CSV table of C-alpha atoms and ligand atoms in Angstrom, one decimal:
chain,number,residue,atom,x,y,z
A,1,MET,CA,17.8,-19.5,8.0
A,2,LEU,CA,18.9,-16.0,9.0
A,3,VAL,CA,21.2,-14.0,6.1
A,4,LEU,CA,22.7,-10.8,6.8
A,5,VAL,CA,22.8,-8.7,3.6
A,6,LEU,CA,25.3,-6.2,3.6
A,7,ASN,CA,26.2,-3.1,0.8
A,8,CYS,CA,29.1,-1.0,2.6
A,9,GLY,CA,29.5,2.1,0.3
A,10,SER,CA,32.8,4.4,0.8
A,11,SER,CA,31.1,6.1,3.7
A,12,SER,CA,28.0,4.2,4.3
A,13,VAL,CA,26.5,0.7,5.5
A,14,LYS,CA,23.3,-0.8,4.3
A,15,TYR,CA,21.8,-3.9,5.7
A,16,GLN,CA,19.0,-5.9,5.7
A,17,LEU,CA,18.2,-9.4,7.9
A,18,LEU,CA,16.4,-12.0,5.9
A,19,ASP,CA,14.9,-15.0,6.9
A,20,MET,CA,15.5,-17.5,4.0
A,21,PRO,CA,14.0,-19.2,1.9
A,22,SER,CA,10.6,-17.5,3.2
A,23,GLN,CA,12.2,-14.1,1.9
A,24,THR,CA,10.6,-12.5,5.2
A,25,LEU,CA,12.4,-8.9,6.1
A,26,LEU,CA,13.0,-8.9,9.9
A,27,ALA,CA,14.7,-5.5,9.8
A,28,LYS,CA,16.8,-2.9,7.7
A,29,GLY,CA,18.7,0.3,8.3
A,30,LEU,CA,21.9,2.5,7.5
A,31,ILE,CA,24.5,4.0,8.6
A,32,GLU,CA,25.6,7.4,6.9
A,33,ARG,CA,28.6,9.3,6.8
A,34,ILE,CA,30.9,7.1,8.5
A,35,GLY,CA,34.0,9.2,9.9
A,36,LEU,CA,32.1,12.8,10.1
A,37,LYS,CA,30.9,14.1,13.1
A,38,ASP,CA,27.5,13.5,12.6
A,39,ALA,CA,27.1,9.8,11.5
A,40,ALA,CA,23.8,8.5,11.9
A,41,LEU,CA,22.4,5.0,12.0
A,42,THR,CA,18.7,4.1,10.8
A,43,HIS,CA,17.4,1.1,11.9
A,44,ALA,CA,14.2,-0.2,11.0
A,45,PRO,CA,12.5,-3.1,12.3
A,46,ALA,CA,9.9,-5.0,10.5
A,47,GLY,CA,6.4,-3.8,11.9
A,48,GLN,CA,7.9,-1.3,14.4
A,49,GLN,CA,9.0,2.5,14.7
A,50,ARG,CA,12.0,3.1,12.7
A,51,VAL,CA,15.2,4.7,15.1
A,52,VAL,CA,17.3,7.6,14.1
A,53,ARG,CA,20.4,8.1,16.0
A,54,THR,CA,23.8,10.2,15.7
A,55,VAL,CA,26.5,8.0,16.4
A,56,SER,CA,30.2,8.1,16.8
A,57,ILE,CA,31.6,5.7,13.8
A,58,GLN,CA,34.9,6.1,12.6
A,59,ASN,CA,35.4,2.9,10.0
A,60,HIS,CA,33.6,0.2,8.6
A,61,SER,CA,34.9,-1.9,11.0
A,62,ASP,CA,32.9,0.0,13.8
A,63,ALA,CA,29.6,0.5,11.7
A,64,ILE,CA,29.5,-3.2,11.2
A,65,ARG,CA,29.8,-3.8,15.0
A,66,LEU,CA,27.0,-1.2,15.5
A,67,VAL,CA,25.0,-2.9,13.0
A,68,LEU,CA,25.3,-6.2,14.8
A,69,LYS,CA,24.6,-4.9,18.2
A,70,THR,CA,21.6,-3.0,17.2
A,71,LEU,CA,20.5,-6.4,15.7
A,72,ILE,CA,20.6,-8.0,19.0
A,73,ASP,CA,19.5,-4.9,20.9
A,74,PRO,CA,17.0,-5.9,23.6
A,75,MET,CA,14.6,-2.9,22.6
A,76,VAL,CA,15.1,-2.6,18.9
A,77,GLY,CA,16.6,-5.7,17.9
A,78,MET,CA,15.0,-8.9,16.1
A,79,ILE,CA,17.0,-11.7,17.5
A,80,GLN,CA,18.5,-12.6,20.7
A,81,GLY,CA,22.1,-13.7,19.6
A,82,LEU,CA,24.4,-13.3,16.7
A,83,ASP,CA,24.5,-16.9,16.5
A,84,GLN,CA,21.3,-17.0,14.8
A,85,ILE,CA,22.9,-15.2,11.7
A,86,LYS,CA,24.0,-18.1,9.6
A,87,ALA,CA,25.4,-16.4,6.4
A,88,VAL,CA,26.2,-12.9,5.5
A,89,GLY,CA,25.7,-11.9,1.8
A,90,HIS,CA,28.2,-9.0,0.5
A,91,ARG,CA,27.7,-6.7,-2.3
A,92,VAL,CA,30.5,-6.5,-4.1
A,93,ALA,CA,31.1,-3.7,-7.1
A,94,HIS,CA,33.5,-5.3,-9.1
A,95,GLY,CA,34.8,-9.2,-9.6
A,96,GLY,CA,36.5,-8.7,-12.7
A,97,GLU,CA,36.7,-11.8,-15.2
A,98,MET,CA,38.0,-14.0,-12.1
A,99,PHE,CA,34.1,-13.9,-10.3
A,100,THR,CA,31.6,-15.0,-12.8
A,101,HIS,CA,29.3,-16.2,-10.3
A,102,SER,CA,28.6,-15.4,-6.4
A,103,VAL,CA,31.4,-17.3,-4.2
A,104,VAL,CA,31.7,-18.0,-0.6
A,105,LEU,CA,34.6,-16.2,0.6
A,106,THR,CA,37.4,-18.9,1.3
A,107,GLU,CA,41.0,-18.0,1.7
A,108,LYS,CA,41.5,-18.3,-1.9
A,109,ASN,CA,38.8,-16.3,-3.1
A,110,LEU,CA,39.9,-13.4,-0.8
A,111,VAL,CA,43.1,-13.3,-2.3
A,112,ALA,CA,41.5,-13.0,-5.7
A,113,LEU,CA,38.8,-10.5,-4.7
A,114,GLU,CA,41.9,-8.4,-3.4
A,115,LYS,CA,43.4,-8.2,-6.6
A,116,CYS,CA,40.4,-6.7,-8.2
A,117,SER,CA,40.3,-3.8,-6.1
A,118,GLY,CA,42.4,-1.6,-9.1
A,119,LEU,CA,39.5,-1.8,-11.1
A,120,ALA,CA,37.0,-0.5,-8.7
A,121,PRO,CA,39.2,1.8,-6.8
A,122,LEU,CA,36.3,3.6,-5.2
A,123,HIS,CA,33.9,1.0,-4.3
A,124,ASN,CA,35.7,-2.6,-3.8
A,125,PRO,CA,37.8,-1.5,-0.9
A,126,ALA,CA,34.7,-0.3,1.1
A,127,ASN,CA,33.4,-4.1,0.3
A,128,LEU,CA,36.3,-5.5,1.4
A,129,ALA,CA,36.6,-3.3,4.8
A,130,GLY,CA,32.8,-4.8,5.0
A,131,ILE,CA,34.1,-8.6,4.5
A,132,ASN,CA,36.9,-8.3,6.9
A,133,ALA,CA,34.7,-6.8,9.8
A,134,CYS,CA,32.3,-9.5,9.5
A,135,LEU,CA,35.2,-11.9,9.5
A,136,ARG,CA,36.5,-9.9,12.8
A,137,TRP,CA,32.9,-9.4,14.7
A,138,MET,CA,31.5,-13.0,13.3
A,139,PRO,CA,34.4,-15.6,12.9
A,140,GLY,CA,33.3,-18.5,11.4
A,141,VAL,CA,29.9,-17.4,9.8
A,142,PRO,CA,30.1,-17.9,6.2
A,143,GLN,CA,30.9,-14.9,3.6
A,144,VAL,CA,29.4,-14.7,0.6
A,145,ALA,CA,30.6,-12.0,-2.2
A,146,VAL,CA,27.8,-11.2,-5.1
A,147,PHE,CA,29.1,-9.2,-7.4
A,148,ASP,CA,27.7,-6.2,-9.6
A,149,THR,CA,29.7,-7.7,-12.4
A,150,ALA,CA,29.3,-11.1,-12.4
A,151,PHE,CA,26.1,-11.6,-14.5
A,152,HIS,CA,27.9,-10.1,-17.4
A,153,GLN,CA,30.7,-12.4,-17.6
A,154,SER,CA,28.4,-14.0,-20.3
A,155,ILE,CA,28.8,-11.2,-22.7
A,156,PRO,CA,31.1,-12.5,-25.8
A,157,PRO,CA,34.7,-10.9,-26.7
A,158,SER,CA,33.2,-9.1,-29.8
A,159,ALA,CA,30.7,-7.1,-27.4
A,160,TYR,CA,33.2,-6.9,-24.5
A,161,LEU,CA,36.4,-6.1,-26.4
A,162,TYR,CA,36.7,-2.1,-27.6
A,163,GLY,CA,38.9,-0.9,-30.0
A,164,LEU,CA,41.9,-0.8,-28.3
A,165,PRO,CA,45.2,-2.6,-28.9
A,166,TYR,CA,44.5,-6.1,-27.9
A,167,GLU,CA,47.8,-6.4,-25.1
A,168,LEU,CA,45.4,-3.7,-23.2
A,169,TYR,CA,43.2,-6.4,-22.8
A,170,GLU,CA,45.6,-9.1,-21.8
A,171,GLN,CA,48.1,-7.1,-19.6
A,172,ASP,CA,45.4,-4.7,-18.1
A,173,LYS,CA,42.0,-6.4,-18.4
A,174,LEU,CA,40.4,-3.6,-20.1
A,175,ARG,CA,37.2,-4.5,-21.4
A,176,LYS,CA,33.4,-3.7,-20.7
A,177,TYR,CA,32.7,-5.5,-17.6
A,178,GLY,CA,28.9,-3.9,-17.2
A,179,PHE,CA,27.4,-3.1,-13.5
A,180,HIS,CA,23.8,-3.2,-12.0
A,181,GLY,CA,24.3,-7.6,-12.5
A,182,THR,CA,22.2,-8.3,-9.4
A,183,SER,CA,19.3,-6.2,-10.4
A,184,HIS,CA,19.3,-7.2,-14.1
A,185,LYS,CA,19.7,-10.8,-12.9
A,186,TYR,CA,16.8,-10.4,-10.6
A,187,VAL,CA,14.1,-8.9,-12.5
A,188,SER,CA,15.0,-11.2,-15.4
A,189,MET,CA,14.2,-14.3,-13.4
A,190,ARG,CA,10.7,-12.5,-12.0
A,191,VAL,CA,9.9,-11.9,-15.8
A,192,SER,CA,9.8,-15.6,-16.4
A,193,GLU,CA,7.9,-16.4,-13.5
A,194,MET,CA,5.5,-13.4,-14.1
A,195,MET,CA,5.2,-14.8,-17.9
A,196,GLY,CA,5.0,-18.3,-17.2
A,197,ARG,CA,7.9,-19.4,-19.6
A,198,PRO,CA,11.5,-20.8,-18.9
A,199,LEU,CA,14.3,-18.3,-18.8
A,200,GLU,CA,16.3,-20.2,-21.6
A,201,ASN,CA,13.3,-19.7,-23.9
A,202,LEU,CA,13.3,-15.5,-23.4
A,203,LYS,CA,15.0,-12.6,-25.0
A,204,LEU,CA,14.8,-10.0,-22.7
A,205,ILE,CA,15.8,-6.1,-22.6
A,206,THR,CA,15.9,-5.0,-19.1
A,207,CYS,CA,16.1,-1.1,-18.5
A,208,HIS,CA,17.6,-0.5,-14.8
A,209,LEU,CA,16.7,3.1,-14.6
A,210,GLY,CA,17.6,4.9,-11.4
A,211,ASN,CA,20.1,7.8,-10.9
A,212,GLY,CA,22.4,5.3,-12.2
A,213,ALA,CA,21.1,3.6,-15.2
A,214,SER,CA,21.8,0.5,-17.4
A,215,VAL,CA,20.1,-1.7,-20.3
A,216,THR,CA,20.7,-5.1,-20.4
A,217,ALA,CA,20.3,-7.6,-23.7
A,218,ILE,CA,19.4,-11.4,-22.0
A,219,GLU,CA,19.4,-14.2,-23.9
A,220,GLY,CA,18.4,-17.9,-22.4
A,221,GLY,CA,19.2,-16.3,-18.6
A,222,ARG,CA,22.5,-14.7,-19.7
A,223,SER,CA,23.5,-11.3,-20.4
A,224,ARG,CA,24.3,-10.7,-24.0
A,225,GLU,CA,25.3,-7.2,-24.1
A,226,THR,CA,25.0,-4.3,-21.4
A,227,SER,CA,25.1,-0.4,-21.7
A,228,MET,CA,27.7,0.2,-19.1
A,229,GLY,CA,31.8,-0.6,-19.5
A,230,PHE,CA,34.7,-0.7,-17.9
A,231,THR,CA,33.1,1.6,-15.5
A,232,PRO,CA,29.4,2.4,-14.9
A,233,LEU,CA,29.8,6.1,-16.2
A,234,ASP,CA,29.6,4.6,-19.8
A,235,GLY,CA,26.0,4.1,-21.4
A,236,LEU,CA,23.2,5.7,-21.2
A,237,VAL,CA,22.9,9.6,-19.9
A,238,MET,CA,22.2,9.1,-16.1
A,239,GLY,CA,21.4,11.4,-13.3
A,240,THR,CA,24.9,13.2,-13.0
A,241,ARG,CA,27.1,10.7,-15.1
A,242,CYS,CA,27.3,11.6,-18.6
A,243,GLY,CA,27.0,8.4,-20.1
A,244,THR,CA,28.9,7.5,-23.6
A,245,LEU,CA,30.7,10.3,-25.2
A,246,ASP,CA,33.1,11.0,-28.2
A,247,PRO,CA,36.5,10.1,-26.2
A,248,ALA,CA,38.4,12.9,-27.5
A,249,LEU,CA,35.9,15.1,-25.7
A,250,ILE,CA,38.1,14.1,-22.4
A,251,PRO,CA,41.5,15.5,-23.6
A,252,TYR,CA,39.3,18.2,-24.9
A,253,LEU,CA,38.1,19.1,-21.9
A,254,MET,CA,41.1,18.5,-19.8
A,255,GLU,CA,43.0,21.0,-22.3
A,256,LYS,CA,40.4,23.9,-22.2
A,257,TYR,CA,39.6,23.8,-18.3
A,258,GLY,CA,43.0,22.7,-16.7
A,259,PHE,CA,41.5,19.7,-15.4
A,260,ASN,CA,43.4,17.2,-14.0
A,261,THR,CA,42.7,13.4,-14.1
A,262,SER,CA,40.8,13.1,-10.6
A,263,GLU,CA,38.9,16.3,-11.7
A,264,VAL,CA,37.8,15.5,-15.2
A,265,ASN,CA,36.6,12.0,-13.7
A,266,GLU,CA,34.7,13.9,-10.9
A,267,PHE,CA,33.1,16.2,-13.5
A,268,LEU,CA,32.0,13.4,-15.8
A,269,ASN,CA,30.8,11.4,-12.7
A,270,LYS,CA,29.1,14.5,-10.4
A,271,LYS,CA,28.4,17.2,-12.6
A,272,CYS,CA,26.9,15.9,-16.2
A,273,GLY,CA,24.0,13.7,-16.7
A,274,VAL,CA,20.5,15.3,-16.7
A,275,LEU,CA,21.4,17.4,-13.9
A,276,GLY,CA,24.6,19.1,-16.1
A,277,LEU,CA,21.9,19.2,-18.9
A,278,SER,CA,19.0,21.0,-17.0
A,279,GLY,CA,20.7,23.0,-14.3
A,280,VAL,CA,17.9,21.9,-12.1
A,281,SER,CA,18.3,18.5,-10.4
A,282,SER,CA,19.5,14.9,-11.1
A,283,ASP,CA,16.4,13.9,-9.7
A,284,PHE,CA,13.8,13.3,-12.6
A,285,ARG,CA,10.7,13.9,-10.2
A,286,ASP,CA,12.3,17.5,-10.0
A,287,ILE,CA,13.2,17.8,-13.8
A,288,GLU,CA,9.4,16.6,-14.9
A,289,THR,CA,8.4,19.4,-12.8
A,290,GLN,CA,9.9,21.8,-14.3
A,291,ALA,CA,9.7,20.4,-17.9
A,292,GLY,CA,6.0,20.9,-16.7
A,293,TYR,CA,6.5,24.6,-16.2
A,294,GLY,CA,8.0,25.2,-19.5
A,295,ASN,CA,11.6,25.1,-18.5
A,296,TYR,CA,13.4,24.5,-21.9
A,297,ARG,CA,16.7,23.1,-20.1
A,298,ALA,CA,14.7,20.7,-18.1
A,299,ARG,CA,12.6,19.2,-21.3
A,300,ILE,CA,15.7,18.6,-23.4
A,301,ALA,CA,17.5,16.8,-20.6
A,302,LEU,CA,14.3,14.6,-20.5
A,303,ASP,CA,14.3,14.2,-24.6
A,304,VAL,CA,18.3,13.3,-24.6
A,305,PHE,CA,17.5,10.8,-21.5
A,306,VAL,CA,14.8,9.2,-23.5
A,307,HIS,CA,16.7,9.3,-26.8
A,308,SER,CA,19.8,7.8,-24.9
A,309,VAL,CA,17.4,4.9,-23.4
A,310,GLN,CA,15.7,4.2,-27.0
A,311,LYS,CA,19.2,3.9,-28.7
A,312,TYR,CA,20.6,1.2,-26.3
A,313,ILE,CA,17.0,-0.6,-26.3
A,314,GLY,CA,17.4,-0.6,-29.8
A,315,SER,CA,21.0,-1.8,-29.9
A,316,SER,CA,19.9,-4.7,-27.8
A,317,ALA,CA,17.1,-5.6,-30.0
A,318,ALA,CA,19.5,-5.7,-32.5
A,319,VAL,CA,21.9,-7.8,-30.3
A,320,LEU,CA,19.2,-10.5,-29.6
A,321,ASP,CA,17.3,-10.7,-33.1
A,322,GLY,CA,14.3,-9.3,-31.3
A,323,ALA,CA,13.0,-9.1,-28.1
A,324,ASP,CA,10.1,-11.2,-26.2
A,325,ALA,CA,9.7,-8.2,-23.4
A,326,LEU,CA,11.1,-5.1,-22.2
A,327,ILE,CA,11.4,-4.6,-18.3
A,328,PHE,CA,11.5,-1.4,-16.8
A,329,THR,CA,12.9,-1.4,-13.1
A,330,ALA,CA,14.7,1.0,-10.5
A,331,GLY,CA,13.3,4.2,-9.0
A,332,LEU,CA,12.1,5.9,-12.3
A,333,GLY,CA,11.7,2.9,-14.6
A,334,GLU,CA,9.2,1.8,-11.4
A,335,ASN,CA,7.6,4.9,-11.1
A,336,SER,CA,7.2,7.2,-14.1
A,337,PRO,CA,4.5,6.5,-16.4
A,338,SER,CA,5.1,9.7,-18.3
A,339,MET,CA,9.0,8.6,-19.1
A,340,ARG,CA,7.9,4.8,-19.7
A,341,GLN,CA,5.5,6.4,-22.1
A,342,ALA,CA,8.0,8.2,-24.1
A,343,ILE,CA,10.6,5.5,-24.4
A,344,CYS,CA,8.2,3.2,-25.9
A,345,SER,CA,6.8,6.0,-28.4
A,346,ARG,CA,9.1,4.7,-30.9
A,347,LEU,CA,9.3,1.1,-30.3
A,348,THR,CA,6.7,-0.1,-32.4
A,349,TYR,CA,9.4,-2.0,-34.8
A,350,LEU,CA,9.5,-4.6,-31.7
A,351,GLY,CA,5.5,-5.1,-32.1
A,352,LEU,CA,5.3,-3.5,-28.6
A,353,GLU,CA,2.2,-1.5,-27.5
A,354,LEU,CA,2.3,0.0,-24.5
A,355,ASP,CA,-1.6,0.3,-22.9
A,356,PRO,CA,-1.9,3.6,-21.6
A,357,GLU,CA,-4.2,2.7,-18.5
A,358,LYS,CA,-1.9,-0.2,-17.1
A,359,ASN,CA,1.4,2.0,-17.5
A,360,LEU,CA,-0.2,4.2,-14.7
A,361,VAL,CA,0.9,1.7,-12.5
A,362,CYS,CA,4.0,2.9,-10.0
A,363,GLY,CA,6.3,0.6,-7.6
A,364,GLN,CA,4.9,-3.2,-8.2
A,365,GLU,CA,4.8,-6.1,-10.5
A,366,ALA,CA,2.6,-5.4,-13.8
A,367,ASP,CA,2.7,-6.2,-17.5
A,368,ILE,CA,1.7,-2.7,-18.9
A,369,SER,CA,1.3,-3.9,-22.4
A,370,THR,CA,-1.5,-4.5,-24.5
A,371,GLU,CA,-3.3,-8.2,-24.9
A,372,GLY,CA,-2.2,-7.8,-28.9
A,373,SER,CA,1.3,-6.7,-27.9
A,374,ARG,CA,3.9,-9.0,-29.9
A,375,CYS,CA,6.7,-7.8,-27.5
A,376,ARG,CA,5.1,-7.5,-23.7
A,377,VAL,CA,6.2,-4.7,-21.3
A,378,LEU,CA,6.7,-5.2,-17.7
A,379,VAL,CA,7.3,-3.4,-14.7
A,380,VAL,CA,9.4,-5.3,-12.1
A,381,PRO,CA,10.6,-3.6,-8.8
A,382,THR,CA,14.2,-4.6,-8.4
A,383,ASN,CA,15.3,-5.9,-5.0
A,384,GLU,CA,19.0,-6.5,-5.2
A,385,GLU,CA,19.3,-7.4,-1.2
A,386,LEU,CA,16.7,-10.0,-1.9
A,387,MET,CA,18.8,-11.6,-4.6
A,388,ILE,CA,21.9,-11.4,-2.7
A,389,ALA,CA,20.3,-13.2,0.1
A,390,MET,CA,18.7,-15.8,-2.6
A,391,ASP,CA,22.6,-16.3,-3.6
A,392,THR,CA,23.8,-16.4,-0.3
A,393,TYR,CA,21.1,-19.0,0.9
A,394,GLY,CA,21.8,-21.1,-1.8
A,395,LEU,CA,25.7,-21.0,-1.6
A,396,THR,CA,25.6,-21.8,2.4
A,397,GLU,CA,22.7,-23.8,3.1
A,398,GLN,CA,23.8,-27.5,1.7
A,399,THR,CA,27.1,-26.9,3.8
A,400,LEU,CA,25.3,-25.6,7.0
A,401,THR,CA,22.8,-28.6,6.8
A,402,ASN,CA,25.6,-31.1,6.2
A,403,MET,CA,27.7,-29.9,9.1
A,404,GLU,CA,24.4,-29.9,11.5
A,405,ARG,CA,24.3,-33.6,10.5
B,501,LIG,P1,19.9,4.8,-7.2
B,501,LIG,O1,20.6,4.3,-8.7
B,501,LIG,O2,20.4,5.5,-6.5
B,501,LIG,O3,19.7,3.2,-6.4
B,501,LIG,P2,17.1,4.4,-7.5
B,501,LIG,O4,16.8,3.3,-8.4
B,501,LIG,O5,16.6,4.5,-5.9
B,501,LIG,O6,18.3,4.7,-7.6
B,501,LIG,O7,16.4,5.9,-8.2
B,501,LIG,C1,16.5,6.9,-7.7
B,501,LIG,C2,15.6,7.9,-8.9
B,501,LIG,O8,14.7,7.5,-9.6
B,501,LIG,C3,15.9,9.2,-8.5
B,501,LIG,O9,17.0,10.1,-8.4
B,501,LIG,C4,14.4,10.1,-9.3
B,501,LIG,O10,15.3,10.8,-10.5
B,501,LIG,C5,13.8,8.7,-9.9
B,501,LIG,N1,12.4,8.8,-9.6
B,501,LIG,C6,11.8,8.3,-8.4
B,501,LIG,N2,10.7,8.1,-8.2
B,501,LIG,C7,10.1,8.4,-9.5
B,501,LIG,C8,8.9,9.3,-10.0
B,501,LIG,N3,7.7,9.0,-9.5
B,501,LIG,N4,9.2,10.0,-11.2
B,501,LIG,C9,10.3,10.0,-11.7
B,501,LIG,N5,11.5,9.6,-11.7
B,501,LIG,C10,11.4,8.9,-10.5
């Protein structure tokens, strides 16, 4: 059964076409700079040369139509007709408290989803535009929403409530939501397979360390605590985001530099993190290189990042009362032995011992701890698109089979 996975951002659409349940990737690609003069399509059919073209694309509806046209293109497409696509899975940033799992987008669910837009005004409208475009260009094909927040809906009130008046939670839904849920869920499922132990019996600390970064405490397959909060700005120091700070700093910054609300938001999201600290780059590879040349600010940016990851691992261990495994995923987590080594250097209290040889692995699944390590340390490449395809397949396969009978 062919499943199309879509990830619609404010100015981009990423897509993958997968055959499920075999998990075979048939094609992937993206359209960037939607609405600008130099919008571009990159299309990579499996086993063939990728195609890059400048295109004229004004909005998400045009972008989705182009994706669909490309998939059935006689030269670069992989399928003969759109009727071969049996379901579409959409990455959706925010599902609020309404969505605790992925759902098929019925009319009722669509209405509920529209109500979540206020919680993620930069992301959900783009996701909705992608969904509406599919409803237009592929009528009758089941659409599934897979939320970044849903996995964290199992976090208890003691962890998701802020120290704010309770009415603000009741009226405005101000609380911790957490993000990267699809990634944390995917790697936890892989870890259970790798360790040959059921998720129900595992306490896991998953570290998604990419440009955006978060740490999650998972017990029995359910998220118990996570570092991101009401928005993805909270928690770890990240590529360009500040992470947790003293909240009093925000009015202080606004007064001192005359920032208005959108300026301060932009500043904290785009100019801070290891970029702001190092003055070098938001990319950890550049910062590691500069630190190697003796650049003090690059070195201190890495030290602040490592300290922040260690603190959140510590708080996750406290919430879980120990851990069976620590997992590294996403760009940095999968590919930087030196940062993994630095992070693990002060975790002996978990009974954790990294194997320096095994830790050299990059971008593939591996157990990188010593035989005797009480807490396993694993590298697991994340695959959010596959997780979306798995949920989409799981939710629609039965209905489609029944319809075909
Ligand atoms: P995103 O959050 O944008 O999805 P990714 O998970 O792709 O990010 O991670 C991208 C980040 O991973 C890059 O900004 C870079 O800092 C980091 N990264 C990727 N490869 C390496 C590497 N070999 N060493 C250190 N950092 C890396």
